[in-house]
Coordinates of C-alpha atoms and ligand atoms in Angstrom, one line a residue:
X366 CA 16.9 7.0 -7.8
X367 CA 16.8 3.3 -6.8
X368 CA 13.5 1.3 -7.8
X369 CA 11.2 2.0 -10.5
X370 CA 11.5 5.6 -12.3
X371 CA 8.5 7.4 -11.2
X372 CA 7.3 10.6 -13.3
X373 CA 9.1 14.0 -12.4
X374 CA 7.2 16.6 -9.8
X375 CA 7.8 19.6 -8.5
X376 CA 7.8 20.4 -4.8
X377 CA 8.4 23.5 -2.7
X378 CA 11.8 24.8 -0.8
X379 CA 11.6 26.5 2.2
X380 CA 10.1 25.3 5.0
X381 CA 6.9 26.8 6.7
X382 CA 7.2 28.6 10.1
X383 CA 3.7 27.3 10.5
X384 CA 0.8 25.2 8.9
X385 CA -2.3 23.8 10.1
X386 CA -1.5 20.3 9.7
X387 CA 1.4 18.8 8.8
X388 CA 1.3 15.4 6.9
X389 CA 4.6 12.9 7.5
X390 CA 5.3 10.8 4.7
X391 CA 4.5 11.1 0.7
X392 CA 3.4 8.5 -0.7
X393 CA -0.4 7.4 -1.9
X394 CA -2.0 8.2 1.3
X395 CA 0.3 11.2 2.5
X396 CA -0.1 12.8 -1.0
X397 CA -4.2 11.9 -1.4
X398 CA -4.8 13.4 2.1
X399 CA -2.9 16.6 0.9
X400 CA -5.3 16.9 -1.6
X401 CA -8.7 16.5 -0.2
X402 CA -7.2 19.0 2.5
X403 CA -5.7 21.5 0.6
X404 CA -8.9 21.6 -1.6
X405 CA -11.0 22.1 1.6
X406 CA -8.4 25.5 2.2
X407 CA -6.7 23.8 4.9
X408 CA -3.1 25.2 4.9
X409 CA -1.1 22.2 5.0
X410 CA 2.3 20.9 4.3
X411 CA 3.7 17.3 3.4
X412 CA 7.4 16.3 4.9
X413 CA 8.6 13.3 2.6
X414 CA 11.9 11.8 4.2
X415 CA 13.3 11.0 0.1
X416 CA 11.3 11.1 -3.0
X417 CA 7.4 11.4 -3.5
X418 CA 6.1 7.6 -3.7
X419 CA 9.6 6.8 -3.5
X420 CA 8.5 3.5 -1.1
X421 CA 5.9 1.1 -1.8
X422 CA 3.6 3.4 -3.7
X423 CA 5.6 3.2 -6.7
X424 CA 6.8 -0.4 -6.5
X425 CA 3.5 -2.1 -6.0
X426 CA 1.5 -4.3 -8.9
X427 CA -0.8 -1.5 -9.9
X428 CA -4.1 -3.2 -8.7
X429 CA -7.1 -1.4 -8.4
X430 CA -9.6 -3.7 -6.5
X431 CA -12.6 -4.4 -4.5
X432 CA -12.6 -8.1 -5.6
X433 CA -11.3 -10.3 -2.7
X434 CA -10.8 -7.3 -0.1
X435 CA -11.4 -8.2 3.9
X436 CA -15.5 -7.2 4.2
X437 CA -14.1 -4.6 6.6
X438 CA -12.9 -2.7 3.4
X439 CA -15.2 -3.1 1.0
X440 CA -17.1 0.2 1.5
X441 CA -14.0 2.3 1.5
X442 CA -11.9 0.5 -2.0
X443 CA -15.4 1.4 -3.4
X444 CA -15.2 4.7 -2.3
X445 CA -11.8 4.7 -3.7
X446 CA -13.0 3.0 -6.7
X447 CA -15.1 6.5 -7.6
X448 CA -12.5 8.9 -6.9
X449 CA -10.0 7.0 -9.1
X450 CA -12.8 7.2 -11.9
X451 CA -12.8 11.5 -11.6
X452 CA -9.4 11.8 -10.5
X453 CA -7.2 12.3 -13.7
X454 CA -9.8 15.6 -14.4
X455 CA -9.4 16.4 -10.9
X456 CA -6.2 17.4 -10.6
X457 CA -5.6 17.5 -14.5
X458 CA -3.0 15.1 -14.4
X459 CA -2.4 11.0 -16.1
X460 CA -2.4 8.6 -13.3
X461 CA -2.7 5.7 -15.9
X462 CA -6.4 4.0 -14.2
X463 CA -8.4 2.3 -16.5
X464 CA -11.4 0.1 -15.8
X465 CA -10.2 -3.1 -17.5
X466 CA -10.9 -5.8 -15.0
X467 CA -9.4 -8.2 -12.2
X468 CA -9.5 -12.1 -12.4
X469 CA -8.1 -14.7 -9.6
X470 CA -7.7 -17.7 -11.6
X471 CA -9.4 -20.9 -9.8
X472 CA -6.9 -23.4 -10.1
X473 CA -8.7 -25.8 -7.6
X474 CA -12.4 -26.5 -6.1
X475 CA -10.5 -25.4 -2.8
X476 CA -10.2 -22.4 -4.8
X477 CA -13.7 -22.0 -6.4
X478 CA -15.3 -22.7 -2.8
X479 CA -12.9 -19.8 -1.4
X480 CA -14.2 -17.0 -3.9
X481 CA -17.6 -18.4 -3.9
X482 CA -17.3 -17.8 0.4
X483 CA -16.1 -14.4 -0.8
X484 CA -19.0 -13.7 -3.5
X485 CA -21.7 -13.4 -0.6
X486 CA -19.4 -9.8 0.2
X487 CA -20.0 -8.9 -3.3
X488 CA -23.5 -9.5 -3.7
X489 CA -24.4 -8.0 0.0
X490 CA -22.1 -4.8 -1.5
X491 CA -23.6 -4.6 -4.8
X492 CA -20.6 -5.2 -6.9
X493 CA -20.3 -7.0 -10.1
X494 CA -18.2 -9.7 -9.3
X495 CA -18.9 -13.3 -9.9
X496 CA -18.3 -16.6 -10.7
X497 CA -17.2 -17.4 -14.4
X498 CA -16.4 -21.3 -16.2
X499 CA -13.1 -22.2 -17.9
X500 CA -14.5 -21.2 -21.2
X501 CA -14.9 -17.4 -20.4
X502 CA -11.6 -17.4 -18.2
X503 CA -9.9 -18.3 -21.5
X504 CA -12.0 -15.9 -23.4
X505 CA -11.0 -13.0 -21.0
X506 CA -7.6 -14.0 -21.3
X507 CA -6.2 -13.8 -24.9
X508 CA -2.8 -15.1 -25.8
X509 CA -3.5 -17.7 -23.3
X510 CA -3.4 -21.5 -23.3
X511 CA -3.9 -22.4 -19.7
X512 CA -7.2 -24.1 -18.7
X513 CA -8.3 -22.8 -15.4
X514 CA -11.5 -24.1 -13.6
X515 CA -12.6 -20.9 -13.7
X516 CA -12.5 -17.8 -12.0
X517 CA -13.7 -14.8 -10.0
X518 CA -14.1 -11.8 -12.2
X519 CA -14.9 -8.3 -11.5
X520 CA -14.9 -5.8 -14.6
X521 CA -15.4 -2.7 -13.1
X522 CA -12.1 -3.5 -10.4
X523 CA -9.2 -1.4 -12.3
X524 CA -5.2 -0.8 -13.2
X525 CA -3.3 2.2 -12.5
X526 CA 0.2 3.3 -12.9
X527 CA 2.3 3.2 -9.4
X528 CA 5.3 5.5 -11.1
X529 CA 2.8 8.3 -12.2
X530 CA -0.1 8.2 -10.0
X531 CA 2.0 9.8 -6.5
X532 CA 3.6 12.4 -9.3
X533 CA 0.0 13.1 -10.4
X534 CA -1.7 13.5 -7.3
X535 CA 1.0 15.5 -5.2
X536 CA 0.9 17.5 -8.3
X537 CA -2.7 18.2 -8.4
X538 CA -2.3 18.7 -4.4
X539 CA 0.4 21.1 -5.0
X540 CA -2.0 23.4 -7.4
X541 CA -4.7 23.1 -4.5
X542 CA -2.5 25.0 -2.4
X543 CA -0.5 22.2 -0.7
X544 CA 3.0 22.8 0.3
X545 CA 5.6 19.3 -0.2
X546 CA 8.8 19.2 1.0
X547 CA 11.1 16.5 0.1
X548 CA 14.5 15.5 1.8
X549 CA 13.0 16.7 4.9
X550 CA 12.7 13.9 7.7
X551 CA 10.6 14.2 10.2
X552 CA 12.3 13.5 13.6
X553 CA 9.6 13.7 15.9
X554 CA 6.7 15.6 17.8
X555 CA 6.6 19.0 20.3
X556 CA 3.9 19.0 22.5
X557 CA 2.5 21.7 24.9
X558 CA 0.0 20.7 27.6
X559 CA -0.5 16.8 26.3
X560 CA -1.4 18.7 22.8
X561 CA 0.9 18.2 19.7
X562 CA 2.3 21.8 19.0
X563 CA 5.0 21.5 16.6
X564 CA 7.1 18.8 13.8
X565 CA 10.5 18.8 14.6
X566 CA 12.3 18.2 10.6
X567 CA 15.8 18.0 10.4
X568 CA 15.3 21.3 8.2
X569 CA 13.8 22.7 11.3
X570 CA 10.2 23.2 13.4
X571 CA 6.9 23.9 11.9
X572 CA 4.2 24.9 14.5
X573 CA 1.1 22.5 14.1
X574 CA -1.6 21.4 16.4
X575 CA -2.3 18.4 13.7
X576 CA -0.5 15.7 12.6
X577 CA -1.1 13.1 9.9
X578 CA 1.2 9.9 10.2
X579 CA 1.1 8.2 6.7
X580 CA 4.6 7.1 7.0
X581 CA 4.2 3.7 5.6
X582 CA 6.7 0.8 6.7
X583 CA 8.3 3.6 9.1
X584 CA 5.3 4.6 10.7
X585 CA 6.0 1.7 13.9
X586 CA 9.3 3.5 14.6
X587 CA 8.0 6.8 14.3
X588 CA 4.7 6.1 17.0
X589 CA 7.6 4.7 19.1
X590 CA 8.9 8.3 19.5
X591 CA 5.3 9.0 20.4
X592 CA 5.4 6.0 22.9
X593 CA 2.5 4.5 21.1
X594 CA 2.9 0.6 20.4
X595 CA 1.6 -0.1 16.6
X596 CA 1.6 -3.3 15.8
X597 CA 3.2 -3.5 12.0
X598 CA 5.8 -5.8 10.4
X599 CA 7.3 -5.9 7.1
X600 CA 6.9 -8.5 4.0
X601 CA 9.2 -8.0 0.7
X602 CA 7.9 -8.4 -2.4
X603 CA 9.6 -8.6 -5.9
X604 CA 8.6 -7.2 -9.2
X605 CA 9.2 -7.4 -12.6
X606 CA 8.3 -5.1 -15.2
X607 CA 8.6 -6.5 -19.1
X608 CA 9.3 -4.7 -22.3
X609 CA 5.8 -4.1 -24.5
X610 CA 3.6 -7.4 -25.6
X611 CA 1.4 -7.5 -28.5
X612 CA -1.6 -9.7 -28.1
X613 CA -1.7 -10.6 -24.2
X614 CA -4.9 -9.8 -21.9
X615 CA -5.7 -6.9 -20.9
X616 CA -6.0 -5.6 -17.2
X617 CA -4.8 -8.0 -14.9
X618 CA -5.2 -11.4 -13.2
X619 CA -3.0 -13.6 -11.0
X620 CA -3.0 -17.7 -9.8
X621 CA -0.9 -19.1 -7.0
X622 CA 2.1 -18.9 -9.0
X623 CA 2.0 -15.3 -10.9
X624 CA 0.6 -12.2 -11.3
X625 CA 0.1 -9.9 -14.1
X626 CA -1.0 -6.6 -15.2
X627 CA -1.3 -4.6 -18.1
X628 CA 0.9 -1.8 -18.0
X629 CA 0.4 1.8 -20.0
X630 CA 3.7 1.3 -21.5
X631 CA 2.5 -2.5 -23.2
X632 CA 4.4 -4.2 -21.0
X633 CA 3.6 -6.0 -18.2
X634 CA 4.0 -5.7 -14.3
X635 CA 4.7 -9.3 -13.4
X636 CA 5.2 -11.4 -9.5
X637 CA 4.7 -14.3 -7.7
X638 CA 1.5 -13.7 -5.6
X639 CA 2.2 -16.2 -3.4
X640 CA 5.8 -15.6 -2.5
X641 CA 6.7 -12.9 0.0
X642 CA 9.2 -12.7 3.0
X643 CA 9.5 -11.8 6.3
X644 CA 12.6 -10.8 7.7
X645 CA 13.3 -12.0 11.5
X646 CA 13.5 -8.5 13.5
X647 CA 12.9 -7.3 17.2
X648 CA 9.7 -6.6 16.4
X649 CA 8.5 -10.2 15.1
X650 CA 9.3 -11.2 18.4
X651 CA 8.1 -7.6 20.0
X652 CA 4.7 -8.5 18.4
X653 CA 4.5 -12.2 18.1
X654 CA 1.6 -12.7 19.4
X655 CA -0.5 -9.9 17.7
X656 CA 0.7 -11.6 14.3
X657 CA -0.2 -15.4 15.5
X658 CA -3.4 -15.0 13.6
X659 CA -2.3 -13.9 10.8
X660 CA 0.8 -16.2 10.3
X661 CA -1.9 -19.2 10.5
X662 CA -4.1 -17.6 8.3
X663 CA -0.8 -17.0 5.4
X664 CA 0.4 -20.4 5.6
X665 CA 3.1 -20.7 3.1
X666 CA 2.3 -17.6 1.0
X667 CA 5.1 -15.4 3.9
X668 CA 8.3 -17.2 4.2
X669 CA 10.8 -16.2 7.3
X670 CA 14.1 -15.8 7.3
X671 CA 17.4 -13.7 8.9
X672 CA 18.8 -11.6 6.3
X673 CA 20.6 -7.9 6.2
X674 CA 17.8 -6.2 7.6
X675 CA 17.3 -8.5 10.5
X676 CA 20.8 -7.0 11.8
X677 CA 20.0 -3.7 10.8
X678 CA 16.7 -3.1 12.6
X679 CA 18.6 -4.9 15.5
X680 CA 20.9 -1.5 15.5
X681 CA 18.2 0.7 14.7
X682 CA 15.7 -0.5 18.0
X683 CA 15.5 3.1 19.2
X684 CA 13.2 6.1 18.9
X685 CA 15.1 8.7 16.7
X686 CA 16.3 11.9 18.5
X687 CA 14.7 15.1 17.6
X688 CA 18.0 16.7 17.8
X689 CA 20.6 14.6 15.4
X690 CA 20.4 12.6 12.2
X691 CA 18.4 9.3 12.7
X692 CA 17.3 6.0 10.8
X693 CA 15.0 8.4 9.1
X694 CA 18.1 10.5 7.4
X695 CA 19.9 7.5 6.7
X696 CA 17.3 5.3 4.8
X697 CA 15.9 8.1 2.5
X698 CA 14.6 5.1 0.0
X699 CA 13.5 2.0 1.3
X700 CA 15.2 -0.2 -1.6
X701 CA 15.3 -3.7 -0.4
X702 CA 17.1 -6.2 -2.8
X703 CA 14.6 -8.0 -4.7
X704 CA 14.5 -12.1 -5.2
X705 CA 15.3 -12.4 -8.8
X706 CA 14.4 -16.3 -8.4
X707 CA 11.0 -15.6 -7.3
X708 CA 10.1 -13.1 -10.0
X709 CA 12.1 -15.1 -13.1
X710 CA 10.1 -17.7 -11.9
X711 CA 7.0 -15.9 -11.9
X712 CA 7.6 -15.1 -15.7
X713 CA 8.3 -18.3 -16.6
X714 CA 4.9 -19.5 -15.5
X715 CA 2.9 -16.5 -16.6
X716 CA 4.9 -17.1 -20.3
X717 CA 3.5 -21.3 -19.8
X718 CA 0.0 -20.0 -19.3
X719 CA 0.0 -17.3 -22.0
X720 CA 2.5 -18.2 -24.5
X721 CA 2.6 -14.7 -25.9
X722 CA 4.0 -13.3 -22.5
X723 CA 7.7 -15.6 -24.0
X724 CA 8.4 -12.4 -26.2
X725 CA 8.2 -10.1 -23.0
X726 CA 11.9 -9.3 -21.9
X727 CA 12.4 -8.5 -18.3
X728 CA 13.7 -4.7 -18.2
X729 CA 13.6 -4.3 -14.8
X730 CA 13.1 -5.9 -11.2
X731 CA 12.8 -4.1 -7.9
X732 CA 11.5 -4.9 -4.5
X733 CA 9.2 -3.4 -1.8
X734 CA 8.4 -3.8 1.8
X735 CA 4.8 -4.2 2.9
X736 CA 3.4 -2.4 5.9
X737 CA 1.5 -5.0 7.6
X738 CA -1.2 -5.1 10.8
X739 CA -2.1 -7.9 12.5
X740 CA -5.6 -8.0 11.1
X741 CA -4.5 -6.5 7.9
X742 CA -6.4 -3.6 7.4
X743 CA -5.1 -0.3 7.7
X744 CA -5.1 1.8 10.8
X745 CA -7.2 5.5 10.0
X746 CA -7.7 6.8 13.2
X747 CA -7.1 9.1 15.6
X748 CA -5.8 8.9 18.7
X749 CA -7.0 9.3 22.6
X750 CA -3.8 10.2 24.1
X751 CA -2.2 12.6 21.7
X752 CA -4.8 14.9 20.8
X753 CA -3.7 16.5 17.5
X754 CA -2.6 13.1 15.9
X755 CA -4.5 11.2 12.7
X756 CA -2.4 8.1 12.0
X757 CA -3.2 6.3 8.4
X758 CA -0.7 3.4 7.8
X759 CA -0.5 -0.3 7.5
X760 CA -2.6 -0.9 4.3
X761 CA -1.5 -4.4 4.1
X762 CA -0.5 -4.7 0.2
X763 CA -3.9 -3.1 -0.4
X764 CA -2.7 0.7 -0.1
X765 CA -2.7 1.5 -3.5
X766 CA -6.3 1.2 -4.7
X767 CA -7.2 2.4 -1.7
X768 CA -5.3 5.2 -1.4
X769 CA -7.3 8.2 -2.7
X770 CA -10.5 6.6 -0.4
X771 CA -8.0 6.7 2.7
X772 CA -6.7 9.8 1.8
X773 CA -10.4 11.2 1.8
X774 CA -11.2 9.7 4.9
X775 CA -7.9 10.9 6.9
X776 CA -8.7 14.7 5.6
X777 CA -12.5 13.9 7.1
X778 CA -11.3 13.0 10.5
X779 CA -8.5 15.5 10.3
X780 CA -11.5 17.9 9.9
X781 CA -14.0 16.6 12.2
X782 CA -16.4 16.2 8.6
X783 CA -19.1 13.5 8.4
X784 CA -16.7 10.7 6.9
X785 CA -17.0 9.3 3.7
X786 CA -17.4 5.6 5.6
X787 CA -17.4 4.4 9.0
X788 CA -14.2 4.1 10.4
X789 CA -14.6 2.1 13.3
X790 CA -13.2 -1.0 11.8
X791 CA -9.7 1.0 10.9
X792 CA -9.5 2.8 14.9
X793 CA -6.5 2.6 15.8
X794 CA -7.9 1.3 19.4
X795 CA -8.4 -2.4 18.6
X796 CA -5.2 -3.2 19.1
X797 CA -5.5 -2.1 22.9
X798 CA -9.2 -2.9 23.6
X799 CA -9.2 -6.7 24.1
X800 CA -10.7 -6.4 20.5
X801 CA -9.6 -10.0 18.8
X802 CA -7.9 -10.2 15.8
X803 CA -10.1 -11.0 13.5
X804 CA -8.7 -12.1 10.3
X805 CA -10.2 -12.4 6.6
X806 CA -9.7 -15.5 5.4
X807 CA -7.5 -15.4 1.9
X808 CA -9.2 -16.0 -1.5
Ligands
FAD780 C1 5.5 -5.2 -4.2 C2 4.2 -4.5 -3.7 C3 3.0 -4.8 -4.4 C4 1.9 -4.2 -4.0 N1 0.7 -4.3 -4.8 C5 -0.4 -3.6 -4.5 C6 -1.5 -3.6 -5.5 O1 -1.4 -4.2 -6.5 N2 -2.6 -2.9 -5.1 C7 -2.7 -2.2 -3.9 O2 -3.7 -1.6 -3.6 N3 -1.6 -2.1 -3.1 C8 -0.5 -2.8 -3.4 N4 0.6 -2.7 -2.5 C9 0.5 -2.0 -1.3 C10 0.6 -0.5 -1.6 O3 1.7 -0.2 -2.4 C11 0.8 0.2 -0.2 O4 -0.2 -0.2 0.7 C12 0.7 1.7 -0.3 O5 1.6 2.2 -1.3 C13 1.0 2.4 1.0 O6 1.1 3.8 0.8 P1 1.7 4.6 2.0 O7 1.6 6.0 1.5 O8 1.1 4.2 3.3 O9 3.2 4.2 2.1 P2 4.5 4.4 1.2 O10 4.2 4.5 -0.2 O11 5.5 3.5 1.7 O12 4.9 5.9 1.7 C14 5.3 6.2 3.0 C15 6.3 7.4 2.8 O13 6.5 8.0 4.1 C16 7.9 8.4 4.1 N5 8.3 8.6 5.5 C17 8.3 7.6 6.5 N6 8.7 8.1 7.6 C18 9.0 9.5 7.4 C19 9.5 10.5 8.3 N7 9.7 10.3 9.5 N8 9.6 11.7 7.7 C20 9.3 11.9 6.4 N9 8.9 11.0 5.5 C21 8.7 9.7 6.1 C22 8.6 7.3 3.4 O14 9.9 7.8 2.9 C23 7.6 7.0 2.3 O15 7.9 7.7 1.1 C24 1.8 -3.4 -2.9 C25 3.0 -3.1 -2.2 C26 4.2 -3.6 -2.6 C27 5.5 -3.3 -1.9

């Protein structure tokens, strides 16, 4: 398999006639919804194109966190926050989270004014972040030499392991009754009287009347078959994972020019936080104006460009056919080529600012595509015109820590249950309304 080894899991064979709902996609948020459904006795059945987490849910950093999140999210990563603290019991299973703390260095006063805009969240939330001097930065920090101006720190934000943490919860899914399918692209949607009444896989139809689309950085082409118009681009990022370090912090932290965490192994999951690409495609220019916003609020942290995929989305601009291979068959993996500038040189100026980091050897490096909105916060919604259809997608590099939150929510509105938060701010909706964009500023 391509990218980052994730932990063996086993799935099921056959293909159901029937199931009550049918989730697309299995990563973090496919395979969290397939838990809190299955435990709730809802027959249900996950269709993963390629591997489980074999996209972004295994490549990510491993970040747990409320700190720095868009006020719009804060309820739900705490949410998250607490399922992540019961979850390993839960489904009796080693998804590597551990309290052990998040710091953004403050390199600047543009930077301390930033968090400080950011702290009046925290204290209106409750949360233990806050403001700390150079001295306790360094103190929080071991191995390291770099003086910062400070930073915001929040101890109860959290690591986990992206390669075991999909494995762990489809797993604990799987015991709960859930059914997942791998190799098993889903085409597109029957429907009967304007109601969705079947999946059409390329191993055949299961009969549904619900739908969850937690197809990730597919999940624009897919609502295209639906003739729905989400608004989601892709960034790459590029990661770097270390051999074991004796000595360095612990949990992780990142400034403008790396990013590190902690991993289980004793290495370390190292990138540039401030360097991610955009690709050129049809659909930068399909939804140029949705993205204004948010390309003035990124300044130079996204950098565009043509490159392979440019061409290849250019060939892939259609809806797949429910009755022939598609995109979907063809890219089973999403395994863009990573920028091995941008994460030596992340490593380089991790190792300057803690000196024990020059022992770490880079083992590996792989790259992932972000599924972004325009606003940056996910969608978790349903939808008006497709009755039958829960779509939870475009987390915005914040999917991971979220995840078993989003997966609770998407089972609650599956369900019709009182939901764990409100989620107005995620309805799918304001990107038709006249609702303005409304973007976080970045911390
Ligand atoms: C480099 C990088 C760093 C990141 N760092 C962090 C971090 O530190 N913390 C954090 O919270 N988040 C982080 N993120 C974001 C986080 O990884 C994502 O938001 C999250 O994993 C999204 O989960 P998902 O289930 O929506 O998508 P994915 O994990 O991409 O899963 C979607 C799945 O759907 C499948 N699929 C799509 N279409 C179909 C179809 N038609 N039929 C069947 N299957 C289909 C795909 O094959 C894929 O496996 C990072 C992301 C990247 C790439």
């Amino acid at each position: 398999m391509p990218g980052p080894a994730l932990d063996a899991t086993d799935t099921d064979r056959s293909l159901p006639a029937k199931a009550d709902v049918v989730i697309i996609g299995g990563g973090i948020i496919g395979v969290s919804t397939a838990l809190f459904l299955a435990e709730r006795g809802v027959d249900v059945v996950l269709c993963e194109k390629g591997v489980l987490g074999g996209e972004q849910s295994s490549r990510n950093w491993g970040w747990v966190r409320v700190m720095g999140r868009d006020r719009r999210e804060i309820p739900l990563a705490m949410e998250s926050l607490k399922i992540w603290d019961g979850l390993d019991a839960r489904i009796g299973g080693e998804t590597g989270f551990r309290r052990s703390g998040i710091l953004y260095l403050a390199q600047t006063d543009k930077d301390i004014a930033n968090q400080e805009a950011w702290l009046a969240h925290a204290r209106a939330n409750g949360l233990d972040s806050r403001s700390i001097g150079s001295d306790e930065t360094l103190a929080l920090m071991p191995g390291a030499v770099a003086r910062y101006k400070g930073a915001m720190y929040t101890k109860s934000d959290a690591r986990a392991e992206p390669q075991k943490a999909v494995p762990a919860i489809a797993a604990g899914a799987r015991r709960a009754g859930a059914r997942l399918i791998t190799g098993c692209a889903v085409r597109g949607v029957e429907k009967s009287a304007g109601r969705i009444s079947a999946v059409v896989t390329e191993k055949g139809r299961i009969e549904t009347s619900s739908i969850v689309l937690a197809g990730g950085a597919w999940s624009r082409l897919f609502c295209k078959g639906l003739g729905l118009r989400l608004p989601q681009l892709k960034v790459r990022n590029s990661v770097l994972r270390t051999s074991p370090v004796s000595g360095g912090p612990d949990g992780a932290g990142a400034d403008w020019t790396y990013a590190y965490r902690k991993r289980l192994d004793g290495g370390y999951t190292i990138a540039h936080s401030a360097e991610n690409q955009h690709a050129i495609v049809p659909d930068s220019l399909v939804f140029y104006r949705d993205f204004q916003p948010a390309r003035k609020a990124e300044g130079e942290s996204v950098q565009l460009g043509l490159s392979a995929r440019s061409w290849q989305e250019l060939l892939e601009i259609s809806a797949p056919a429910l009755d022939r291979p598609g995109a979907f068959e063809r890219h089973r993996i999403l395994d863009p080529k990573p920028d091995e500038r941008s994460v030596l040189s992340a490593l380089k100026a991790a190792a300057e600012a803690i000196p024990v980091l020059k022992t770490a050897q880079p083992l590996q490096i792989w790259a992932g595509l972000i599924d972004v909105t325009p606003d940056a916060i996910p969608v978790i919604s349903g939808v008006d015109t497709i009755p039958g259809l829960t779509i939870a997608t475009g987390f915005s590099g914040h999917g991971f820590g979220i995840g078993p939150g989003a997966g609770h929510l998407t089972a609650d509105l599956v369900m019709g249950n009182t939901p764990i938060v409100d989620p107005m701010p995620f309805r799918f909706s304001r990107f038709s309304d006249g609702t303005p964009i409304d973007i976080a500023p970045s911390v």
